[in-house]
């Protein structure tokens, strides 16, 4: 499947390189610390954060447990509102569907809202190969696209670029793609944003086809929700005649009411705002529902599996599918802060990437086998996660899987992984360890927090999760810091647990 | 086998181990945060709107036409876009040329208009959010998006709720909904906040006190 950054070295090497890049480290450190502090304030403002977090977790678990039912219900609601639903088992199929839909419109360019799902499947490249130009319209994505670069953060994908670099990219590349940057462009953020506004407005106003993802899909109403700040999302969802949304099958919430939880937790966890500047919700097409000829005439929803049902089959790992992509876990992760987003070799960087990518893609490649080791198991990611994904638990589980082998599901089929003795994973583990030891700061931060996290870790899941975990004791997860694990197992050579 | 059947089959097999009985979702979170009077809730809305750099005005219903006229004049707006069902009296004193929104108007035409005036469906005090639902006094989604200056009138206190849960209760999911919290903004360049990348760069919200006018009239 696509999605691996081509030619990507395994995490430890990539991280090693990134750590050597001082500009990148400084940009990243500034960013993560700023967002982190703001987020704490935004969360402290709501006294029922713990209850919201618990409800969010329960809603997502409940949805995942009945995902087949909710997918069918969602399909019915979207069709009833005038939309068309397509199912894509993997990246190639999703790209084929979208390409065909764009070609049917007769257009050769599309405007895009920032979307993790379309990055995951490499949609822009697939469209390009068919002669269709996809314009990224989010400012950060524009910086990444013009710079022929990779995103490095879920929320602020161009966080690794400073204003001087952005100015140079705009001045050099904008004319290649459309309206050139104004003469004498300086590096003040306001001027750079203005240049982007002019460059992109030209594209919005003539666009006939828009492509988006979605933050949520509501099963009982068929409503899709996109949460954003800039207004490029609103532009792409509103102006084009045809809208194609590519969305992972896990993005469902059962009812309209459920949005009340996530519309409170997502903005505060993500941009640390009470509410993001714009949230757009649409149900079907302009003719299929109420609302005076508003929005696209044609709406296509592409439901994307691409490893999600395989992830769902893993009892411990499936909780990764609760993720609402807020990126809070990135900003608190001592390893991410030092290694940078690119080191994870995937569109999903940071702690969530370390558990999601190896599940979506399998652990056959060296980078994927090394990702579960890209952590000090400090537990900070679990503490900030608004849907309480126990990332350390999944990391330990995946490490075990890699070192000891065992049954997994790949493309719907049960297969048994061989223990990775003497193979890529082991080498990766050793390199990861070497890397962590040569950056004692990462380890120390991890261990300082570890004991605090263990206290928060329940032995069995509360609420409906109880039924799920009732028959098995949850592993006492982050109990073993990385350093101990390394010493006990001689770096994975003895197949540690 | 179709991909639909393949995916649903995989999902069902993946869930074979999951017990089917279900406990209801625990919704122990609050319906609203804090204990406020109606007046305090409106005050909070004004504060939070301003905190996210919307420009907030307050007036009585009787003063609304003069207030809107003054705002448009101050901005130097030659043209103002008007949704089909906007209360006619609101713009009675405005000098700007009123352009009715028509289905045929192209985005390029909208781009040349200076300002747009709309009502709203509901406003959320705790988050400083106004929500538009495409009703006749708000018009199509695009008219509040393309022009650079959006004036939104909120009827106070009827259209004000405290919280996100209360707002969702009032809204109809079948309508196209736009939630707006402050003007368009980005923090993509070294996390410096810059207003207005793509949407309107200026958002002005008028809180029009409908109760005050009732008292005056009665
Ligand atoms: S794992 Fe949790 S904290 Fe990380 S991005 Fe997903 S929802 Fe946010």
XYZ file of C-alpha atoms and ligand atoms in Angstrom:
723
model
C 0.000 0.000 0.000
C 1.070 3.551 -0.398
C 1.554 5.935 2.469
C 5.096 5.125 3.475
C 7.351 7.998 2.643
C 9.398 6.540 -0.135
C 12.943 5.636 0.742
C 12.342 6.530 4.365
C 14.982 5.239 6.744
C 13.795 3.584 9.944
C 12.907 5.847 12.846
C 16.213 5.846 14.712
C 18.216 6.925 11.677
C 15.702 9.535 10.649
C 15.488 10.772 14.204
C 19.230 10.912 14.459
C 19.401 13.095 11.407
C 16.621 15.350 12.632
C 18.245 15.813 15.995
C 21.314 17.085 14.195
C 19.272 19.795 12.453
C 19.305 22.706 14.850
C 16.880 24.972 12.994
C 14.326 22.246 12.864
C 14.719 21.440 16.525
C 14.379 25.057 17.535
C 11.259 25.575 15.386
C 9.715 22.455 16.743
C 10.511 23.106 20.358
C 9.099 26.599 20.176
C 5.934 25.315 18.571
C 5.204 22.344 20.773
C 5.857 24.265 23.965
C 3.694 27.180 22.898
C 0.736 24.994 21.954
C 1.167 22.840 25.021
C 0.931 25.758 27.425
C -2.066 27.223 25.625
C -3.826 23.893 25.604
C -3.491 23.483 29.336
C -5.227 26.800 29.830
C -8.021 25.974 27.398
C -8.672 22.644 29.082
C -8.601 24.120 32.564
C -11.464 26.401 31.514
C -13.944 23.547 31.399
C -14.594 21.929 34.726
C -16.029 18.743 33.223
C -13.011 17.839 31.082
C -12.678 14.380 32.651
C -16.341 13.622 31.982
C -16.127 14.866 28.404
C -13.060 12.745 27.843
C -14.751 9.681 29.256
C -17.869 10.244 27.161
C -15.754 10.742 24.041
C -13.951 7.506 24.696
C -17.175 5.625 25.300
C -18.901 7.003 22.215
C -15.955 6.029 20.040
C -15.658 2.562 21.573
C -19.349 1.982 21.162
C -19.175 3.103 17.531
C -16.224 0.873 16.774
C -17.944 -2.090 18.364
C -20.926 -1.689 16.053
C -19.051 -0.207 13.146
C -20.738 -2.408 10.537
C -24.153 -1.249 11.650
C -23.204 2.431 11.729
C -21.519 2.280 8.334
C -24.688 0.924 6.777
C -26.794 3.529 8.570
C -24.488 6.320 7.455
C -24.683 5.118 3.870
C -28.473 5.181 4.000
C -28.586 8.700 5.455
C -26.107 10.118 2.951
C -27.956 8.560 0.015
C -31.304 9.794 1.355
C -29.888 13.351 1.355
C -28.832 13.099 -2.269
C -25.210 11.965 -1.880
C -23.443 8.970 -3.373
C -21.401 6.546 -1.271
C -18.348 4.623 -2.511
C -16.375 2.004 -0.593
C -12.606 1.726 -0.920
C -10.818 -1.267 0.572
C -7.370 0.237 0.133
C -5.460 3.287 -1.055
C -5.326 2.229 -4.696
C -9.037 1.704 -4.865
C -9.765 5.038 -3.198
C -7.441 6.834 -5.630
C -9.082 5.108 -8.582
C -12.549 6.099 -7.413
C -11.598 9.736 -6.889
C -9.732 9.938 -10.180
C -12.725 8.527 -12.023
C -15.096 10.947 -10.294
C -12.919 13.940 -11.171
C -12.600 12.794 -14.781
C -16.362 12.462 -15.027
C -16.644 16.190 -14.320
C -14.325 16.921 -17.243
C -12.070 19.024 -14.999
C -8.309 18.753 -14.725
C -7.801 20.652 -11.494
C -9.263 20.373 -8.022
C -9.007 22.346 -4.794
C -8.280 20.412 -1.634
C -8.995 20.886 2.034
C -6.238 19.609 4.264
C -7.012 15.981 4.974
C -4.975 13.257 6.613
C -6.855 10.521 4.771
C -5.994 11.837 1.325
C -2.369 12.237 2.359
C -2.377 8.713 3.700
C -3.442 7.314 0.339
C -1.170 9.611 -1.687
C -4.099 11.075 -3.582
C -2.303 14.119 -4.972
C 0.349 11.958 -6.595
C -2.260 9.570 -7.988
C -4.203 12.477 -9.487
C -1.027 14.020 -10.869
C -0.246 10.754 -12.649
C -3.615 11.036 -14.373
C -3.035 14.631 -15.395
C -5.141 16.198 -12.647
C -3.629 18.965 -10.557
C -4.648 19.048 -6.905
C -4.158 22.383 -5.168
C -3.684 22.278 -1.422
C -5.452 25.304 0.042
C -4.535 25.219 3.717
C -1.719 27.713 4.229
C 0.593 25.168 5.810
C -0.199 22.546 3.196
C 0.486 25.141 0.544
C 3.906 25.782 2.078
C 4.543 22.041 2.110
C 3.293 21.547 -1.441
C 5.207 24.484 -2.913
C 8.329 23.429 -1.016
C 8.028 19.874 -2.445
C 8.189 18.765 1.124
C 6.432 16.485 3.599
C 4.132 17.571 6.416
C 5.674 17.159 9.848
C 2.793 17.799 12.225
C -0.899 16.905 12.074
C -2.140 20.356 12.955
C 0.632 22.651 11.761
C 2.206 20.659 8.931
C 4.811 23.276 8.067
C 5.953 23.779 11.627
C 9.475 22.825 10.648
C 9.738 25.890 8.389
C 10.505 29.352 9.679
C 9.297 32.579 8.090
C 12.443 33.157 6.080
C 12.195 29.753 4.491
C 8.501 30.303 3.758
C 9.223 33.618 2.061
C 11.831 32.002 -0.147
C 9.501 29.144 -1.097
C 6.678 31.542 -2.001
C 8.919 33.853 -4.010
C 10.443 30.949 -5.892
C 7.509 28.600 -6.455
C 4.185 30.433 -6.545
C 4.485 31.389 -10.203
C 4.849 27.705 -11.089
C 1.402 27.000 -9.693
C -0.578 30.138 -10.469
C -0.485 33.717 -9.311
C 3.108 34.646 -8.444
C 4.123 36.085 -5.098
C 3.987 39.909 -4.937
C 7.193 41.771 -5.744
C 9.382 42.480 -2.765
C 7.629 39.997 -0.489
C 9.038 40.204 3.046
C 8.937 37.557 5.717
C 6.315 39.071 8.023
C 3.531 36.547 8.687
C 0.845 39.047 7.611
C 2.487 39.591 4.228
C 3.043 35.910 3.701
C -0.586 35.175 4.541
C -1.714 37.901 2.133
C 0.379 36.391 -0.642
C -1.244 33.028 0.025
C -4.697 34.592 0.077
C -4.263 36.156 -3.340
C -2.642 33.070 -4.795
C -5.368 30.743 -3.572
C -8.418 32.938 -4.043
C -7.854 32.765 -7.755
C -8.158 28.985 -7.508
C -11.171 28.905 -5.188
C -13.226 31.178 -7.352
C -12.864 29.080 -10.472
C -12.835 25.623 -8.881
C -15.457 23.163 -10.083
C -14.339 20.227 -7.942
C -13.426 20.193 -4.260
C -11.850 17.337 -2.334
C -11.967 17.080 1.438
C -11.768 14.737 4.348
C -14.021 15.046 7.380
C -13.525 15.193 11.106
C -16.822 13.481 11.824
C -19.631 11.726 9.990
C -22.963 11.447 11.777
C -24.611 8.102 11.109
C -28.216 9.011 11.911
C -28.324 12.233 9.889
C -25.707 11.688 7.187
C -24.005 14.952 8.187
C -20.295 15.511 7.603
C -18.296 17.917 9.726
C -15.086 19.788 8.897
C -13.349 21.799 11.581
C -10.791 24.435 10.515
C -9.430 27.928 11.033
C -8.617 29.597 7.766
C -11.765 29.356 5.706
C -10.141 27.356 2.937
C -12.267 24.439 4.108
C -15.435 26.509 3.813
C -14.316 27.607 0.348
C -13.742 24.069 -0.906
C -16.951 22.754 0.641
C -19.092 25.590 -0.646
C -18.002 26.922 -4.028
C -17.339 23.868 -6.237
C -20.208 22.079 -7.974
C -18.839 18.674 -7.075
C -17.530 17.728 -3.660
C -15.673 14.486 -3.020
C -14.936 13.584 0.597
C -12.532 10.771 1.435
C -13.050 9.637 5.009
C -11.737 6.771 7.117
C -14.457 4.384 8.232
C -13.629 5.057 11.880
C -14.687 8.710 11.711
C -18.333 7.945 12.471
C -20.295 9.149 15.461
C -23.714 7.560 15.890
C -25.906 10.576 16.603
C -26.144 14.308 16.130
C -26.012 14.732 19.885
C -22.616 13.026 20.055
C -21.057 16.032 18.333
C -21.567 17.999 21.537
C -18.726 16.062 23.111
C -16.192 16.311 20.303
C -16.935 19.910 19.370
C -15.909 20.726 22.914
C -12.847 18.510 23.219
C -11.327 18.775 19.740
C -10.691 22.544 19.493
C -9.344 22.816 23.018
C -7.021 19.830 22.565
C -5.945 20.860 19.139
C -5.432 24.580 18.653
C -6.128 25.317 22.316
C -9.088 27.485 21.398
C -12.557 27.506 22.907
C -13.742 26.904 19.402
C -11.933 26.871 16.081
C -12.839 29.803 13.797
C -14.890 27.731 11.344
C -16.870 24.522 11.515
C -18.825 23.480 8.436
C -21.527 20.826 8.487
C -23.275 19.576 5.392
C -25.774 16.869 4.684
C -25.992 15.491 1.155
C -26.435 17.827 -1.806
C -28.144 21.156 -2.311
C -31.100 19.444 -3.950
C -31.317 16.554 -1.515
C -32.146 18.572 1.569
C -33.271 21.816 3.130
C -31.323 25.033 2.575
C -32.119 26.995 -0.587
C -29.793 25.735 -3.297
C -26.722 25.872 -1.078
C -23.463 23.997 -1.512
C -22.394 21.433 -4.104
C -24.775 19.842 -6.580
C -22.970 16.521 -6.440
C -21.610 14.977 -3.290
C -19.542 11.790 -3.197
C -18.437 10.133 0.012
C -15.579 7.651 -0.300
C -15.430 5.409 2.761
C -11.842 4.320 3.249
C -10.719 1.106 4.961
C -6.997 0.900 4.098
C -5.980 -1.127 7.135
C -8.615 0.152 9.540
C -10.599 -3.086 9.698
C -7.318 -4.932 10.320
C -6.604 -2.530 13.168
C -10.105 -3.127 14.484
C -9.338 -6.847 14.696
C -6.635 -6.222 17.291
C -8.173 -6.158 20.755
C -5.500 -3.935 22.264
C -4.583 -1.931 19.206
C -8.086 -1.031 18.040
C -8.299 1.850 20.482
C -6.048 3.780 18.103
C -9.151 4.136 15.925
C -10.710 6.390 18.558
C -8.241 9.111 17.539
C -9.810 12.428 16.531
C -6.481 13.762 15.187
C -6.205 16.650 17.603
C -2.391 16.345 17.707
C -2.165 17.020 21.443
C -0.051 13.900 21.908
C 2.579 15.229 19.498
C 3.077 18.394 21.478
C 3.804 16.657 24.760
C 6.018 13.906 23.394
C 9.702 14.265 24.324
C 10.702 11.975 21.467
C 8.651 13.877 18.858
C 10.040 17.149 20.089
C 13.560 16.001 19.386
C 13.043 13.810 16.369
C 10.535 15.905 14.406
C 7.584 14.677 12.415
C 9.444 13.474 9.352
C 11.299 10.803 11.287
C 8.082 8.809 11.637
C 7.950 8.174 7.912
C 4.212 8.589 7.701
C 1.516 11.213 7.551
C 0.741 10.318 11.167
C 3.723 11.436 13.236
C 4.287 11.448 16.956
C 2.828 9.039 19.488
C -0.365 8.396 17.542
C 1.696 7.727 14.424
C 3.844 5.283 16.323
C 0.806 3.115 17.033
C -1.375 3.872 14.026
C 1.057 3.494 11.134
C 2.349 0.026 12.052
C -1.231 -1.129 12.448
C -2.572 0.391 9.248
C 0.435 -0.691 7.210
C 1.673 -3.774 9.046
C 5.198 -4.106 10.349
C 6.878 -5.613 7.308
C 8.987 -2.556 6.561
C 11.869 -1.450 8.697
C 10.351 1.932 9.463
C 7.063 0.399 10.579
C 8.805 -2.213 12.709
C 10.826 0.503 14.404
C 7.926 2.846 15.175
C 6.706 1.121 18.352
C 10.166 1.826 19.722
C 9.935 5.534 18.981
C 8.835 6.269 22.513
C 10.102 6.443 26.034
C 6.723 5.188 27.343
C 6.405 8.229 29.537
C 2.634 8.278 29.259
C 2.242 12.006 28.652
C 0.416 11.236 25.398
C -2.177 9.194 27.238
C -2.769 11.944 29.758
C -3.526 14.604 27.165
C -5.500 12.435 24.764
C -9.118 13.683 24.676
C -10.384 10.180 23.912
C -8.062 8.509 26.418
C -6.169 6.287 24.003
C -3.635 4.380 26.067
C -0.810 4.850 23.614
C 1.865 3.305 25.890
C -0.247 0.177 26.255
C -0.502 -0.198 22.494
C 3.207 0.518 22.041
C 4.163 -2.246 24.424
C 1.676 -4.573 22.762
C 3.123 -3.848 19.328
C 6.685 -4.312 20.567
C 5.729 -7.720 21.880
C 4.114 -8.548 18.564
C 7.255 -7.605 16.697
C 9.677 -9.382 18.960
C 7.632 -12.504 19.667
C 5.462 -12.718 16.580
C 1.847 -13.833 16.808
C -1.486 -13.671 15.015
C -2.503 -10.491 13.226
C -5.025 -9.645 10.542
C -3.754 -8.282 7.221
C -6.183 -7.287 4.517
C -8.895 -9.191 6.275
C -6.933 -12.438 6.574
C -5.492 -13.943 9.718
C -1.757 -14.385 9.430
C 0.853 -15.330 11.997
C 3.827 -13.027 12.282
C 7.169 -14.712 12.853
C 9.280 -13.415 15.713
C 11.559 -10.800 14.278
C 14.779 -12.363 15.610
C 17.760 -11.091 13.745
C 15.483 -9.170 11.462
C 14.631 -5.607 10.785
C 12.680 -5.057 13.959
C 15.427 -6.207 16.208
C 17.948 -4.054 14.497
C 15.512 -1.213 14.685
C 14.958 -1.779 18.376
C 18.629 -1.719 19.046
C 19.114 1.415 17.082
C 16.180 3.022 18.829
C 17.736 2.160 22.140
C 21.072 3.489 21.113
C 19.399 6.660 19.965
C 17.469 7.060 23.190
C 20.562 6.526 25.280
C 22.494 9.084 23.331
C 19.684 11.556 24.099
C 19.288 11.137 27.822
C 16.908 14.081 28.001
C 14.274 12.078 26.141
C 14.606 9.189 28.530
C 14.655 11.274 31.667
C 11.532 13.187 30.771
C 9.927 9.870 30.088
C 10.825 8.285 33.332
C 9.916 11.254 35.424
C 6.369 11.018 34.164
C 6.108 7.277 34.075
C 5.217 6.744 37.699
C 2.501 9.359 37.539
C 0.915 7.701 34.573
C 0.897 4.272 36.098
C -1.262 5.562 38.888
C -3.844 6.684 36.349
C -3.842 3.442 34.518
C -6.905 1.353 35.326
C -6.613 -2.377 35.715
C -9.757 -2.870 33.734
C -11.652 -0.504 31.517
C -14.519 1.384 33.117
C -17.965 1.651 31.536
C -18.844 -0.358 28.458
C -15.186 -1.105 27.916
C -15.502 -3.339 30.939
C -17.412 -5.906 28.979
C -14.616 -5.891 26.474
C -11.802 -6.223 28.916
C -13.630 -8.058 31.662
C -12.229 -11.443 30.812
C -8.655 -10.357 30.613
C -6.517 -8.364 32.914
C -5.083 -5.331 31.264
C -1.334 -5.555 31.083
C 0.292 -3.219 33.580
C 1.499 -1.168 30.770
C 3.946 1.596 31.141
C 5.289 -0.140 34.220
C 8.536 -0.970 32.562
C 10.543 1.977 31.392
C 12.421 1.583 28.190
C 15.786 1.497 29.894
C 14.772 -1.452 32.072
C 13.276 -3.313 29.178
C 16.490 -2.832 27.280
C 18.610 -4.151 30.106
C 16.356 -7.069 30.878
C 16.115 -8.283 27.317
C 19.485 -7.220 26.122
C 17.902 -4.896 23.612
C 15.202 -7.257 22.429
C 17.663 -10.033 21.622
C 16.098 -12.221 24.261
C 12.568 -11.454 23.176
C 11.428 -9.329 26.053
C 7.865 -9.004 27.228
C -17.352 -9.437 -4.104
C -17.890 -5.692 -3.962
C -15.635 -3.582 -1.780
C -18.664 -2.728 0.292
C -19.209 -6.381 1.138
C -15.496 -6.930 1.615
C -15.131 -4.063 4.078
C -18.290 -4.890 6.008
C -17.204 -8.544 6.148
C -13.786 -7.592 7.517
C -15.353 -5.307 10.094
C -17.753 -8.046 11.216
C -14.987 -10.613 11.521
C -12.836 -8.124 13.414
C -15.635 -7.619 15.911
C -16.463 -11.293 16.375
C -14.851 -11.261 19.812
C -16.689 -8.178 21.024
C -19.667 -8.910 23.262
C -22.901 -7.595 21.840
C -24.477 -6.271 25.036
C -24.030 -2.603 25.498
C -24.079 -0.161 28.352
C -25.425 3.299 27.601
C -22.895 6.104 27.095
C -22.188 7.895 30.355
C -22.940 11.546 29.719
C -21.809 12.938 33.035
C -20.562 16.166 31.458
C -22.334 19.472 31.950
C -25.043 20.992 29.767
C -23.527 24.390 30.468
C -20.600 25.693 32.439
C -21.320 28.033 35.301
C -24.426 29.581 36.716
C -25.243 32.805 34.900
C -28.195 35.098 34.502
C -29.445 35.786 30.967
C -27.725 39.149 31.011
C -24.457 37.563 32.133
C -24.668 35.004 29.347
C -25.047 37.761 26.777
C -22.150 39.593 28.380
C -20.026 36.448 28.144
C -20.900 36.103 24.457
C -19.757 39.669 23.847
C -16.523 39.054 25.740
C -15.680 35.811 23.994
C -16.491 37.189 20.565
C -14.171 40.099 21.227
C -11.524 37.803 22.625
C -11.394 36.103 19.236
C -11.146 39.463 17.533
C -14.641 39.912 16.287
C -15.739 43.541 16.638
C -18.786 43.650 18.882
C -21.532 46.300 18.916
C -24.603 46.449 21.101
C -27.793 48.340 20.388
C -31.561 48.308 20.744
C -33.864 47.211 17.944
C -34.840 50.813 17.303
C -31.213 51.809 16.851
C -30.252 48.907 14.621
C -30.748 50.636 11.224
C -28.627 53.584 12.310
C -25.991 51.285 13.786
C -25.691 49.228 10.608
C -25.637 52.329 8.430
C -22.865 53.763 10.562
C -20.809 50.571 10.393
C -21.050 50.348 6.616
C -20.197 54.010 6.234
C -17.213 53.704 8.553
C -15.918 50.857 6.450
C -16.544 52.796 3.254
C -18.577 49.948 1.794
C -20.037 50.890 -1.554
C -21.905 47.609 -1.956
C -23.567 45.339 0.542
C -24.855 41.836 -0.125
C -28.307 41.124 1.266
C -29.831 37.682 1.827
C -33.382 37.366 0.467
C -35.148 37.216 3.817
C -33.219 39.872 5.727
C -35.520 42.157 7.717
C -35.984 45.059 5.280
C -35.923 47.801 7.885
C -32.437 46.836 9.045
C -30.733 48.455 6.085
C -33.265 51.248 5.629
C -30.747 53.931 6.583
C -27.695 52.500 4.829
C -26.186 54.408 1.897
C -24.405 51.418 0.350
C -25.885 49.892 -2.756
C -27.802 46.768 -1.755
C -27.067 43.706 -3.868
C -29.543 40.861 -3.489
C -27.987 37.382 -3.468
C -29.075 35.434 -6.505
C -28.421 31.775 -7.234
C -26.787 32.807 -10.518
C -24.234 35.158 -8.966
C -20.779 33.757 -9.552
C -18.075 33.650 -6.916
C -16.220 36.322 -8.889
C -19.217 38.650 -8.589
C -19.409 38.029 -4.864
C -15.697 38.747 -4.589
C -16.279 42.297 -5.815
C -18.815 43.115 -3.076
C -17.565 45.034 -0.059
C -19.729 43.789 2.800
C -22.471 41.359 3.670
C -25.121 41.656 6.381
C -26.874 38.582 7.778
C -28.823 37.410 10.771
C -27.880 34.149 12.489
C -29.531 30.974 13.765
C -27.992 30.829 17.219
C -24.988 32.176 19.138
C -22.947 30.275 21.741
C -21.755 32.364 24.674
C -19.150 30.035 26.171
C -17.238 29.712 22.943
C -17.980 33.056 21.280
C -19.550 31.378 18.261
C -22.280 32.422 15.847
C -24.001 29.728 13.820
C -25.628 30.277 10.429
C -28.047 27.712 9.029
C -28.778 29.104 5.591
C -32.167 30.452 6.658
C -33.726 33.213 4.492
C -32.226 36.002 6.621
C -28.760 34.424 6.373
C -28.645 33.277 2.794
C -26.364 30.837 1.121
C -23.159 29.770 2.712
C -21.004 31.486 0.116
C -22.226 35.016 0.766
C -20.660 35.155 4.222
C -17.482 33.635 2.921
C -16.317 35.459 -0.167
C -16.781 39.158 0.762
C -14.092 40.460 3.076
C -16.424 42.030 5.630
C -19.242 40.195 7.414
C -21.728 41.900 9.701
C -23.836 39.445 11.658
C -26.854 40.481 13.698
C -27.699 38.410 16.779
C -31.077 38.883 18.452
C -30.453 39.093 22.151
C -31.297 37.229 24.286
C -33.527 34.826 22.264
C -30.810 33.612 19.965
C -28.141 33.216 22.628
C -27.418 29.885 24.323
C -24.704 29.141 26.818
C -23.041 26.084 25.421
C -22.296 23.831 22.484
C -24.749 21.116 23.649
C -27.529 23.702 23.851
C -26.702 25.004 20.384
C -26.812 21.559 18.782
C -30.243 20.969 20.303
C -31.570 24.017 18.503
C -30.084 23.294 15.110
C -31.438 21.218 12.242
C -28.758 18.874 10.852
C -30.500 18.788 7.486
C -29.534 22.420 6.884
C -26.077 23.565 5.773
C -24.482 24.860 8.975
C -21.549 27.190 9.437
C -20.144 27.859 12.887
C -18.056 31.011 13.049
C -15.815 31.937 15.973
C -13.995 35.113 15.116
C -12.614 35.978 11.697
C -10.607 33.603 9.536
C -7.211 33.017 11.131
C -4.059 31.021 10.764
C -1.130 30.238 13.009
C 0.814 28.350 10.407
C 3.758 30.716 10.246
C 5.772 30.234 13.413
C 2.481 30.145 15.323
C 1.960 33.886 14.863
C -1.746 34.460 14.576
C -2.690 36.184 11.320
C -6.276 37.149 10.647
C -8.004 36.365 7.404
C -6.293 34.032 5.089
C -9.290 32.940 3.073
C -12.515 33.882 4.769
C -13.650 37.426 5.659
C -10.911 39.321 7.423
C -13.300 41.400 9.429
C -16.211 40.017 11.417
C -18.512 42.489 13.143
C -21.263 41.197 15.386
C -24.204 43.344 16.413
C -26.011 42.178 19.523
C -29.430 43.727 19.127
C -31.423 43.811 22.294
C -34.935 42.801 21.320
C -36.152 42.833 24.896
C -35.222 46.443 25.461
C -37.323 47.462 22.501
C -40.281 45.470 23.809
C -40.053 47.311 27.084
C -39.805 50.627 25.325
C -42.765 49.821 23.110
C -45.037 48.559 25.833
S -4.109 9.966 19.877
Fe -5.371 11.267 21.187
S -4.046 13.024 21.599
Fe -3.135 11.986 19.838
S -4.010 12.973 18.039
Fe -5.331 11.232 18.506
S -6.952 12.041 19.806
Fe -5.304 13.557 19.813
